[in-house]
Short mmCIF file of C-alpha atoms (C1' of nucleotides) in Angstrom, two decimals:
data_model
loop_
_atom_site.label_atom_id
_atom_site.label_comp_id
_atom_site.label_asym_id
_atom_site.label_seq_id
_atom_site.Cartn_x
_atom_site.Cartn_y
_atom_site.Cartn_z
CA UNK K 12 -6.25 -8.14 -45.10
CA UNK K 13 -4.58 -5.21 -43.46
CA UNK K 14 -7.92 -3.93 -42.40
CA UNK K 15 -8.67 -7.27 -40.87
CA UNK K 16 -5.33 -7.35 -39.14
CA UNK K 17 -5.89 -3.84 -37.92
CA UNK K 18 -9.39 -4.43 -36.72
CA UNK K 19 -8.31 -7.73 -35.33
CA UNK K 20 -6.70 -6.21 -32.28
CA UNK K 21 -9.80 -4.14 -31.57
CA UNK K 22 -11.92 -7.27 -31.72
CA UNK K 23 -9.43 -9.10 -29.56
CA UNK K 24 -9.67 -6.33 -27.02
CA UNK K 25 -13.46 -6.53 -27.03
CA UNK K 26 -13.42 -10.30 -26.63
CA UNK K 27 -10.86 -10.08 -23.86
CA UNK K 28 -12.88 -7.37 -22.13
CA UNK K 29 -15.99 -9.56 -22.25
CA UNK K 30 -14.17 -12.41 -20.64
CA UNK K 31 -12.17 -10.52 -18.03
CA UNK K 32 -15.09 -8.35 -16.95
CA UNK K 33 -17.32 -11.36 -16.54
CA UNK K 34 -14.64 -12.97 -14.41
CA UNK K 35 -13.60 -10.04 -12.20
CA UNK K 36 -16.28 -7.41 -12.63
CA UNK K 37 -15.95 -4.12 -14.45
CA UNK K 38 -14.14 -2.07 -11.79
CA UNK K 39 -11.68 -4.79 -10.82
CA UNK K 40 -10.89 -5.56 -14.45
CA UNK K 41 -7.71 -3.61 -15.08
CA UNK K 42 -6.79 -2.30 -18.49
CA UNK K 43 -3.59 -4.26 -18.11
CA UNK K 44 -5.62 -7.40 -17.42
CA UNK K 45 -7.63 -6.85 -20.55
CA UNK K 46 -4.66 -5.90 -22.72
CA UNK K 47 -2.74 -8.90 -21.47
CA UNK K 48 -5.64 -11.24 -22.18
CA UNK K 49 -5.91 -9.73 -25.65
CA UNK K 50 -2.17 -9.98 -26.26
CA UNK K 51 -2.02 -6.26 -26.95
CA UNK K 52 -0.26 -3.36 -25.32
CA UNK K 53 -1.84 -0.44 -23.54
CA UNK K 54 -0.68 1.95 -26.23
CA UNK K 55 -2.67 -0.02 -28.74
CA UNK K 56 -5.64 0.02 -26.43
CA UNK K 57 -5.77 3.78 -26.23
CA UNK K 58 -5.50 3.98 -29.95
CA UNK K 59 -8.79 2.10 -30.29
CA UNK K 60 -10.63 3.43 -27.26
CA UNK K 61 -10.69 6.83 -25.64
CA UNK K 62 -11.20 5.49 -22.16
CA UNK K 63 -12.05 2.43 -20.12
CA UNK K 64 -15.66 3.55 -20.00
CA UNK K 65 -15.82 3.70 -23.78
CA UNK K 66 -14.56 0.13 -23.82
CA UNK K 67 -17.30 -0.81 -21.38
CA UNK K 68 -19.97 0.58 -23.69
CA UNK K 69 -18.36 -1.05 -26.73
CA UNK K 70 -18.08 -4.38 -24.92
CA UNK K 71 -21.78 -4.24 -24.05
CA UNK K 72 -22.65 -3.63 -27.70
CA UNK K 73 -20.23 -6.30 -28.82
CA UNK K 74 -21.80 -8.80 -26.44
CA UNK K 75 -25.30 -7.91 -27.59
CA UNK K 76 -24.38 -8.44 -31.22
CA UNK K 77 -22.74 -11.76 -30.43
CA UNK K 78 -25.79 -12.91 -28.53
CA UNK K 79 -28.09 -11.80 -31.32
CA UNK K 80 -26.12 -13.90 -33.77
CA UNK K 81 -25.99 -16.87 -31.45
CA UNK K 82 -29.73 -16.97 -30.85
CA UNK K 83 -30.61 -16.14 -34.43
CA UNK K 84 -28.72 -19.24 -35.54
CA UNK K 85 -30.11 -21.49 -32.81
CA UNK K 86 -32.20 -24.47 -33.86
CA UNK K 87 -35.28 -23.69 -31.78
CA UNK K 88 -36.36 -21.09 -34.33
CA UNK K 89 -37.36 -23.95 -36.64
CA UNK K 90 -40.45 -24.87 -34.65
CA UNK K 91 -43.72 -23.73 -36.19
CA UNK K 92 -45.54 -23.35 -32.87
CA UNK K 93 -44.51 -20.19 -31.01
CA UNK K 94 -44.88 -21.93 -27.66
CA UNK K 95 -42.55 -24.65 -28.85
CA UNK K 96 -40.09 -21.99 -29.90
CA UNK K 97 -40.27 -20.50 -26.41
CA UNK K 98 -39.72 -23.82 -24.72
CA UNK K 99 -36.94 -24.48 -27.20
CA UNK K 100 -35.36 -21.20 -26.21
CA UNK K 101 -35.33 -22.23 -22.57
CA UNK K 102 -33.91 -25.63 -23.44
CA UNK K 103 -31.26 -23.96 -25.54
CA UNK K 104 -30.29 -21.72 -22.66
CA UNK K 105 -30.05 -24.70 -20.36
CA UNK K 106 -27.74 -26.35 -22.85
CA UNK K 107 -25.48 -23.30 -22.76
CA UNK K 108 -24.74 -23.72 -19.05
CA UNK K 109 -21.48 -25.59 -19.47
CA UNK K 110 -17.84 -24.69 -19.12
CA UNK K 111 -16.47 -22.01 -16.84
CA UNK K 112 -18.69 -19.31 -15.39
CA UNK K 113 -17.22 -16.41 -17.38
CA UNK K 114 -18.06 -18.29 -20.56
CA UNK K 115 -21.81 -18.64 -20.21
CA UNK K 116 -22.60 -15.73 -17.91
CA UNK K 117 -24.28 -12.55 -19.15
CA UNK K 118 -21.95 -9.57 -19.46
CA UNK K 119 -24.81 -7.09 -19.45
CA UNK K 120 -26.39 -8.34 -16.25
CA UNK K 121 -23.01 -8.52 -14.57
CA UNK K 122 -22.00 -5.00 -15.53
CA UNK K 123 -25.29 -3.26 -14.96
CA UNK K 124 -25.58 -4.59 -11.44
CA UNK K 125 -22.19 -3.19 -10.59
CA UNK K 126 -22.19 0.18 -12.32
CA UNK K 127 -25.85 1.15 -12.65
CA UNK K 128 -25.40 4.21 -10.46
CA UNK K 129 -21.86 5.21 -11.34
CA UNK K 130 -21.57 4.79 -15.13
CA UNK K 131 -24.76 6.00 -16.81
CA UNK K 132 -23.55 5.38 -20.36
CA UNK K 133 -22.63 1.77 -19.69
CA UNK K 134 -25.91 1.28 -17.86
CA UNK K 135 -27.77 2.54 -20.92
CA UNK K 136 -25.80 0.24 -23.21
CA UNK K 137 -26.64 -2.74 -21.00
CA UNK K 138 -30.29 -1.75 -20.82
CA UNK K 139 -30.46 -1.43 -24.58
CA UNK K 140 -28.90 -4.84 -25.15
CA UNK K 141 -31.08 -6.58 -22.60
CA UNK K 142 -34.23 -4.88 -23.84
CA UNK K 143 -33.60 -5.74 -27.48
CA UNK K 144 -33.10 -9.38 -26.58
CA UNK K 145 -36.34 -9.32 -24.62
CA UNK K 146 -38.11 -7.60 -27.50
CA UNK K 147 -37.02 -10.42 -29.78
CA UNK K 148 -38.29 -12.94 -27.27
CA UNK K 149 -41.51 -11.03 -26.77
CA UNK K 150 -42.50 -11.62 -30.37
CA UNK K 151 -42.77 -15.36 -29.76
CA UNK K 152 -44.49 -14.79 -26.43
CA UNK K 153 -47.02 -12.52 -28.06
CA UNK K 154 -47.66 -15.08 -30.80
CA UNK K 155 -48.07 -17.84 -28.23
CA UNK K 156 -50.45 -15.65 -26.26
CA UNK K 157 -52.56 -14.89 -29.32
CA UNK K 158 -52.76 -18.58 -29.95
CA UNK K 159 -53.30 -20.00 -26.48
CA UNK K 160 -54.34 -17.22 -24.13
CA UNK K 161 -55.52 -14.18 -26.09
CA UNK K 162 -57.63 -12.81 -23.25
CA UNK K 163 -55.18 -13.44 -20.43
CA UNK K 164 -54.50 -10.37 -18.32
CA UNK K 165 -50.71 -10.44 -18.52
CA UNK K 166 -48.65 -8.66 -21.13
CA UNK K 167 -46.25 -10.59 -23.35
CA UNK K 168 -43.48 -8.14 -22.55
CA UNK K 169 -43.74 -8.73 -18.82
CA UNK K 170 -43.34 -12.46 -19.42
CA UNK K 171 -40.21 -11.68 -21.40
CA UNK K 172 -38.80 -9.74 -18.49
CA UNK K 173 -39.80 -12.51 -16.15
CA UNK K 174 -37.92 -15.04 -18.24
CA UNK K 175 -34.81 -12.93 -18.28
CA UNK K 176 -35.09 -12.32 -14.55
CA UNK K 177 -35.00 -16.05 -13.94
CA UNK K 178 -31.95 -16.31 -16.17
CA UNK K 179 -30.08 -13.47 -14.54
CA UNK K 180 -30.94 -14.74 -11.09
CA UNK K 181 -29.85 -18.24 -12.06
CA UNK K 182 -26.45 -16.87 -13.03
CA UNK K 183 -26.11 -15.29 -9.61
CA UNK K 184 -26.69 -18.61 -7.89
CA UNK K 185 -24.37 -20.38 -10.29
CA UNK K 186 -21.72 -17.92 -9.14
CA UNK K 187 -22.59 -18.19 -5.46
CA UNK K 188 -22.47 -21.98 -5.57
CA UNK K 189 -19.84 -22.12 -8.30
CA UNK K 190 -21.99 -24.71 -9.94
CA UNK K 191 -24.70 -24.34 -12.58
CA UNK K 192 -26.78 -27.23 -11.21
CA UNK K 193 -29.36 -25.06 -9.46
CA UNK K 194 -29.46 -22.71 -12.44
CA UNK K 195 -30.50 -25.62 -14.62
CA UNK K 196 -33.27 -26.52 -12.21
CA UNK K 197 -34.46 -22.92 -12.11
CA UNK K 198 -34.65 -22.81 -15.89
CA UNK K 199 -36.49 -26.09 -15.78
CA UNK K 200 -39.05 -24.48 -13.47
CA UNK K 201 -39.24 -21.60 -15.92
CA UNK K 202 -40.09 -24.08 -18.63
CA UNK K 203 -42.88 -25.51 -16.47
CA UNK K 204 -44.15 -22.02 -15.84
CA UNK K 205 -44.53 -21.33 -19.53
CA UNK K 206 -46.32 -24.60 -20.09
CA UNK K 207 -48.65 -23.92 -17.19
CA UNK K 208 -49.23 -20.33 -18.16
CA UNK K 209 -50.41 -21.09 -21.66
CA UNK K 210 -52.03 -24.41 -20.84
CA UNK K 211 -54.15 -22.80 -18.16
CA UNK K 212 -55.56 -20.16 -20.39
CA UNK K 213 -55.91 -22.62 -23.21
CA UNK K 214 -58.16 -24.69 -20.98
CA UNK K 215 -59.98 -21.61 -19.75
CA UNK K 216 -60.88 -20.55 -23.26
CA UNK K 217 -61.83 -24.06 -24.16
CA UNK K 218 -63.93 -24.61 -21.07
CA UNK K 219 -65.54 -21.28 -20.58
CA UNK R 287 -23.54 2.68 27.81
CA UNK R 288 -19.89 3.02 27.05
CA UNK R 289 -19.82 -0.32 25.38
CA UNK R 290 -22.80 0.62 23.28
CA UNK R 291 -21.27 3.92 22.31
CA UNK R 292 -18.07 2.18 21.40
CA UNK R 293 -19.67 -0.58 19.43
CA UNK R 294 -21.94 1.95 17.81
CA UNK R 295 -19.28 2.99 15.35
CA UNK R 296 -18.74 -0.60 14.26
CA UNK R 297 -22.44 -0.95 13.57
CA UNK R 298 -22.43 2.37 11.77
CA UNK R 299 -19.61 1.14 9.59
CA UNK R 300 -21.50 -2.04 8.76
CA UNK R 301 -24.67 -0.14 7.90
CA UNK R 302 -22.71 2.34 5.82
CA UNK R 303 -20.91 -0.49 4.03
CA UNK R 304 -24.23 -2.15 3.20
CA UNK R 305 -25.53 1.03 1.66
CA UNK R 306 -22.43 2.17 -0.18
CA UNK R 307 -21.62 -1.27 -1.58
CA UNK R 308 -25.15 -1.68 -2.85
CA UNK R 309 -24.86 1.71 -4.54
CA UNK R 310 -21.38 1.47 -6.07
CA UNK R 311 -20.41 -2.18 -5.90
CA UNK R 312 -17.80 -3.72 -3.64
CA UNK R 313 -14.65 -2.81 -5.55
CA UNK R 314 -15.67 0.77 -6.31
CA UNK R 315 -16.79 1.34 -2.73
CA UNK R 316 -13.81 3.09 -1.18
CA UNK R 317 -13.00 2.81 2.50
CA UNK R 318 -13.17 6.57 2.55
CA UNK R 319 -16.66 6.42 1.05
CA UNK R 320 -17.76 4.00 3.72
CA UNK R 321 -16.05 5.83 6.58
CA UNK R 322 -17.49 9.11 5.41
CA UNK R 323 -20.98 7.63 5.20
CA UNK R 324 -20.53 6.21 8.69
CA UNK R 325 -19.16 9.49 10.07
CA UNK R 326 -16.00 7.72 11.21
CA UNK R 327 -12.35 8.05 10.33
CA UNK R 328 -10.22 5.50 8.59
CA UNK R 329 -8.17 5.01 11.70
CA UNK R 330 -11.27 3.92 13.54
CA UNK R 331 -12.14 1.61 10.69
CA UNK R 332 -8.92 -0.31 10.97
CA UNK R 333 -9.43 -0.63 14.66
CA UNK R 334 -12.61 -2.63 14.05
CA UNK R 335 -11.67 -4.48 10.87
CA UNK R 336 -8.39 -5.94 9.75
CA UNK R 337 -9.03 -5.30 6.09
CA UNK R 338 -11.61 -4.28 3.53
CA UNK R 339 -12.26 -7.92 2.78
CA UNK R 340 -13.02 -8.62 6.42
CA UNK R 341 -15.55 -5.80 6.27
CA UNK R 342 -17.07 -7.42 3.19
CA UNK R 343 -17.58 -10.69 5.03
CA UNK R 344 -18.92 -8.91 8.10
CA UNK R 345 -21.28 -6.82 5.98
CA UNK R 346 -22.64 -9.97 4.35
CA UNK R 347 -23.31 -11.51 7.78
CA UNK R 348 -24.78 -8.24 9.04
CA UNK R 349 -27.11 -8.08 6.06
CA UNK R 350 -28.18 -11.70 6.52
CA UNK R 351 -29.03 -11.12 10.16
CA UNK R 352 -30.98 -7.99 9.34
CA UNK R 353 -32.93 -9.82 6.66
CA UNK R 354 -33.63 -12.70 9.00
CA UNK R 355 -35.10 -10.31 11.54
CA UNK R 356 -37.10 -8.45 8.92
CA UNK R 357 -38.74 -11.55 7.53
CA UNK R 358 -39.23 -13.18 10.89
CA UNK R 359 -41.28 -10.19 11.98
CA UNK R 360 -43.25 -9.95 8.73
CA UNK R 361 -47.02 -10.44 8.89
CA UNK R 362 -47.27 -13.21 6.30
CA UNK R 363 -46.10 -15.73 8.88
CA UNK R 364 -49.51 -15.52 10.52
CA UNK R 365 -51.27 -17.47 7.80
CA UNK R 366 -52.11 -21.06 8.71
CA UNK R 367 -51.88 -22.39 5.17
CA UNK R 368 -48.27 -22.78 3.99
CA UNK R 369 -49.20 -21.83 0.44
CA UNK R 370 -50.76 -18.65 1.74
CA UNK R 371 -47.56 -17.95 3.66
CA UNK R 372 -45.59 -18.38 0.45
CA UNK R 373 -47.84 -16.06 -1.51
CA UNK R 374 -47.70 -13.65 1.41
CA UNK R 375 -43.93 -13.78 1.23
CA UNK R 376 -44.00 -12.77 -2.43
CA UNK R 377 -46.49 -9.99 -1.72
CA UNK R 378 -44.30 -8.80 1.11
CA UNK R 379 -41.29 -8.68 -1.16
CA UNK R 380 -43.26 -6.73 -3.73
CA UNK R 381 -44.19 -4.25 -1.02
CA UNK R 382 -40.51 -3.76 -0.21
CA UNK R 383 -39.74 -2.43 -3.69
CA UNK R 384 -39.97 1.23 -2.80
CA UNK R 385 -37.49 4.00 -2.24
CA UNK R 386 -34.04 4.18 -3.78
CA UNK R 387 -32.39 1.13 -5.31
CA UNK R 388 -29.64 0.72 -2.68
CA UNK R 389 -32.36 0.51 -0.04
CA UNK R 390 -34.26 -2.53 -1.26
CA UNK R 391 -31.61 -4.32 -3.27
CA UNK R 392 -29.88 -7.48 -2.03
CA UNK R 393 -26.33 -6.96 -0.84
CA UNK R 394 -25.47 -10.64 -1.15
CA UNK R 395 -26.57 -10.96 -4.75
CA UNK R 396 -24.82 -7.73 -5.65
CA UNK R 397 -21.54 -8.69 -4.05
CA UNK R 398 -21.39 -12.31 -5.09
CA UNK R 399 -21.89 -11.44 -8.73
CA UNK R 400 -18.98 -9.07 -8.62
CA UNK R 401 -16.44 -10.95 -6.51
CA UNK R 402 -17.34 -14.62 -6.88
CA UNK R 403 -14.01 -15.44 -8.49
CA UNK R 404 -11.74 -12.97 -6.74
CA UNK R 405 -12.80 -13.02 -3.06
CA UNK R 406 -13.56 -16.58 -1.97
CA UNK R 407 -14.33 -15.71 1.64
CA UNK R 408 -16.89 -13.07 0.71
CA UNK R 409 -18.38 -15.43 -1.84
CA UNK R 410 -18.80 -18.04 0.88
CA UNK R 411 -20.42 -15.53 3.23
CA UNK R 412 -22.89 -14.52 0.51
CA UNK R 413 -23.63 -18.13 -0.33
CA UNK R 414 -24.27 -18.92 3.32
CA UNK R 415 -26.64 -16.00 3.77
CA UNK R 416 -28.56 -16.71 0.59
CA UNK R 417 -28.79 -20.41 1.32
CA UNK R 418 -30.06 -19.94 4.86
CA UNK R 419 -32.78 -17.61 3.63
CA UNK R 420 -33.76 -20.19 1.03
CA UNK R 421 -33.71 -22.93 3.64
CA UNK R 422 -36.16 -20.93 5.72
CA UNK R 423 -38.36 -20.46 2.68
CA UNK R 424 -38.05 -24.11 1.72
CA UNK R 425 -39.83 -25.16 4.91
CA UNK R 426 -43.04 -23.49 3.79
CA UNK R 427 -42.58 -24.82 0.27
CA UNK R 428 -42.13 -28.32 1.58
CA UNK R 429 -45.23 -27.97 3.76
CA UNK R 430 -47.25 -26.67 0.83
CA UNK R 431 -46.00 -29.50 -1.32
CA UNK R 432 -46.98 -32.10 1.27
CA UNK R 433 -50.41 -30.55 1.36
CA UNK R 434 -51.10 -29.86 -2.29
CA UNK R 435 -48.67 -31.82 -4.44
CA UNK R 436 -47.02 -34.56 -2.42
CA UNK R 437 -46.16 -36.67 -5.47
CA UNK R 438 -44.98 -33.90 -7.71
CA UNK R 439 -41.55 -34.53 -9.21
CA UNK R 440 -39.93 -31.24 -8.20
CA UNK R 441 -38.02 -30.68 -4.99
CA UNK R 442 -39.08 -27.97 -2.55
CA UNK R 443 -35.54 -26.67 -2.41
CA UNK R 444 -35.34 -26.12 -6.14
CA UNK R 445 -38.50 -24.03 -5.94
CA UNK R 446 -36.85 -21.96 -3.23
CA UNK R 447 -33.89 -21.31 -5.49
CA UNK R 448 -36.21 -20.52 -8.35
CA UNK R 449 -38.02 -17.93 -6.24
CA UNK R 450 -34.78 -16.28 -5.23
CA UNK R 451 -33.56 -16.34 -8.81
CA UNK R 452 -36.61 -14.37 -9.88
CA UNK R 453 -35.95 -11.90 -7.09
CA UNK R 454 -32.29 -11.46 -7.88
CA UNK R 455 -33.03 -11.12 -11.57
CA UNK R 456 -35.76 -8.62 -10.85
CA UNK R 457 -33.25 -6.47 -8.98
CA UNK R 458 -30.98 -6.48 -12.01
CA UNK R 459 -33.75 -5.16 -14.23
CA UNK R 460 -34.74 -2.61 -11.64
CA UNK R 461 -31.18 -1.35 -11.85
CA UNK R 462 -30.98 -1.50 -15.64
CA UNK R 463 -34.22 0.43 -16.00
CA UNK R 464 -33.76 2.43 -12.80
CA UNK R 465 -37.35 1.60 -12.03
CA UNK R 466 -38.82 -1.26 -10.01
CA UNK R 467 -41.95 -1.48 -12.16
CA UNK R 468 -40.85 -4.53 -14.14
CA UNK R 469 -39.52 -6.14 -10.99
CA UNK R 470 -42.99 -5.93 -9.48
CA UNK R 471 -44.49 -7.55 -12.54
CA UNK R 472 -41.91 -10.31 -12.43
CA UNK R 473 -42.72 -11.03 -8.81
CA UNK R 474 -46.37 -11.01 -9.75
CA UNK R 475 -45.64 -13.70 -12.33
CA UNK R 476 -43.78 -15.59 -9.64
CA UNK R 477 -46.90 -15.45 -7.52
CA UNK R 478 -48.93 -16.89 -10.40
CA UNK R 479 -46.34 -19.60 -10.85
CA UNK R 480 -46.73 -20.75 -7.27
CA UNK R 481 -50.49 -20.77 -7.55
CA UNK R 482 -50.33 -22.74 -10.79
CA UNK R 483 -47.71 -25.11 -9.49
CA UNK R 484 -49.68 -26.21 -6.48
CA UNK R 485 -53.09 -25.88 -8.05
CA UNK R 486 -52.08 -28.15 -10.88
CA UNK R 487 -50.94 -30.93 -8.67
CA UNK R 488 -53.84 -30.37 -6.34
CA UNK R 489 -56.18 -31.02 -9.25
CA UNK R 490 -54.08 -33.94 -10.40
CA UNK R 491 -54.36 -35.67 -7.08
CA UNK R 492 -58.05 -34.90 -6.85
CA UNK R 493 -58.82 -36.01 -10.36
CA UNK R 494 -56.62 -38.94 -10.84
"C1'" DG W 721 6.22 10.22 -47.32
"C1'" DG W 722 2.01 9.96 -45.08
"C1'" DT W 723 -1.33 7.58 -42.45
"C1'" DA W 724 -3.01 4.02 -39.56
"C1'" DT W 725 -1.39 1.13 -35.98
"C1'" DG W 726 1.26 -0.48 -32.21
"C1'" DA W 727 4.94 -0.32 -28.43
"C1'" DT W 728 7.56 2.00 -24.43
"C1'" DA W 729 8.09 4.71 -20.78
"C1'" DC W 730 6.27 7.68 -17.80
"C1'" DC W 731 3.01 10.72 -14.73
"C1'" DG W 732 -0.57 12.22 -11.32
"C1'" DT W 733 -3.89 10.43 -8.52
"C1'" DC W 734 -6.15 7.52 -5.63
"C1'" DT W 735 -6.48 3.50 -2.37
"C1'" DG W 736 -5.77 0.06 0.99
"C1'" DG W 737 -3.11 -0.20 4.68
"C1'" DT W 738 0.43 1.46 8.53
"C1'" DT W 739 2.12 4.11 12.23
"C1'" DG W 740 2.20 6.47 16.18
"C1'" DG W 741 -0.40 8.80 19.15
"C1'" DT W 742 -4.66 10.57 22.15
"C1'" DA W 743 -8.98 10.15 24.97
"C1'" DT W 744 -11.90 7.67 27.92
"C1'" DA W 745 -13.21 4.25 31.24
"C1'" DA W 746 -12.31 0.34 34.39
"C1'" DG W 747 -9.75 -1.78 37.91
"C1'" DG W 748 -6.41 -1.97 41.88
"C1'" DG W 749 -3.70 -0.71 45.58
"C1'" DA W 750 -3.01 2.42 49.59
"C1'" DT S 465 -10.41 9.36 47.84
"C1'" DC S 466 -6.54 9.55 44.98
"C1'" DC S 467 -3.18 7.87 41.75
"C1'" DC S 468 -1.38 4.61 38.62
"C1'" DT S 469 -1.87 1.08 35.14
"C1'" DT S 470 -4.13 -1.13 31.45
"C1'" DA S 471 -7.32 -1.94 27.78
"C1'" DT S 472 -10.44 -0.24 24.57
"C1'" DA S 473 -11.84 3.08 21.25
"C1'" DC S 474 -10.61 6.44 18.12
"C1'" DC S 475 -7.93 9.66 15.16
"C1'" DA S 476 -4.58 12.40 11.78
"C1'" DA S 477 -0.87 11.89 8.80
"C1'" DC S 478 1.58 9.31 5.95
"C1'" DC S 479 3.26 5.55 2.47
"C1'" DA S 480 4.00 2.27 -1.21
"C1'" DG S 481 1.86 0.46 -4.94
"C1'" DA S 482 -1.38 0.27 -8.60
"C1'" DC S 483 -4.36 2.42 -11.77
"C1'" DG S 484 -6.12 5.17 -15.81
"C1'" DG S 485 -4.33 7.96 -18.90
"C1'" DT S 486 -0.57 10.55 -21.84
"C1'" DA S 487 3.41 11.61 -24.59
"C1'" DT S 488 6.54 9.91 -27.58
"C1'" DC S 489 8.63 6.98 -30.62
"C1'" DA S 490 8.64 2.73 -33.99
"C1'" DT S 491 6.66 0.12 -37.71
"C1'" DA S 492 4.06 -1.20 -41.81
"C1'" DC S 493 1.44 -0.53 -45.48
"C1'" DC S 494 -0.23 2.39 -49.43
#
DNA sequence: GGTATGATACCGTCTGGTTGGTATAAGGGA
DNA sequence: TCCCTTATACCAACCAGACGGTATCATACC
């Protein structure tokens, strides 16, 4: 109980950091902003974190864990066919594009773009989170490849990175246009790409 | 002569801003950083620009114009077939992924992701620049569609946004990994996507 | 009473922006 | 040709405010 109450304010700070940083960027996000959003004072903040940078790293980890849980519980995992799971993943991500931008945007992509050269530790944390998500995704891609295009020249991992690139880029245009409409269409093209990619090689193996 | 020499420092400031902002982000990029990189004093800066935000808008426009010139002069325009021009565009963009990150990265994507909610005027400038580049690209996509997939359900514009999403996302991973290797592979997948997209519908129209 | 947690008040530094001034060149009148 | 005025370009020094971070004190639970 106490422990929960104690840890509660640390969690609140992490959640607030996630939201504020996604809205204003890492540098512009003031500790006061974050503390205010968390309903906590700065003294409490420095009890839990040594510095703003440490918060940045912790927020990246926190976001990664949250994402891991979210996707692990998502319904698309049910599908038996790995390609269907992949397409289900894309559909699921399309379905997430609702609400305000800071709610569905990726903290890791946002932060790493801003601080990649100035905050090496945060950059590493973002890279780790992104890579582990891609690694998870790559398992299904690899399975789909074994099934439908075992001899295709591409690597499953590179498809995983491609998928995440589309996602990250889609977020950028959602921000630029302040509307997720185009992002949805981009993800829809991504879905087509996956269908084409595996269908092509499926036919190739069948035909030749 | 005099005019050129005078205006030179404004151009130097814009070039410096482009580079420094791409390296450190807009907020972290200090006026002193930019002035130092331009070899100009802060007093001179405020002679040419009313505020840092005005510089941000001007830098976005400056970058857009530079990009327009770069792509207008690129060799891929020579191709007669619009699909070949598109593939040439992708190849050209792959070939640009050399040198340090702040040299080949997109200023507009970098800035808009950071300031989309806090600096409306810069956001608009970024949106304008990105959209006009996509509009240019969309002409070739539309031509290729007319030629190879006139009845396909997708819009040429949405393919343009998809292409730019892949690019912007690829930059993010180049930054996260501090290596453009994966970005190249992503663009290579994008190239395959375009081939598949138009080949599919080409076959469809031929066959049925 | 001791330990984990939170609140208050404050400090040094840095940043965008201001001020007041100098140098150079162009025009204009005699 | 010379001087005077004006506009443009540039510069050094400074300022007020905000920021990350610290020191210190209060509270609550065991």
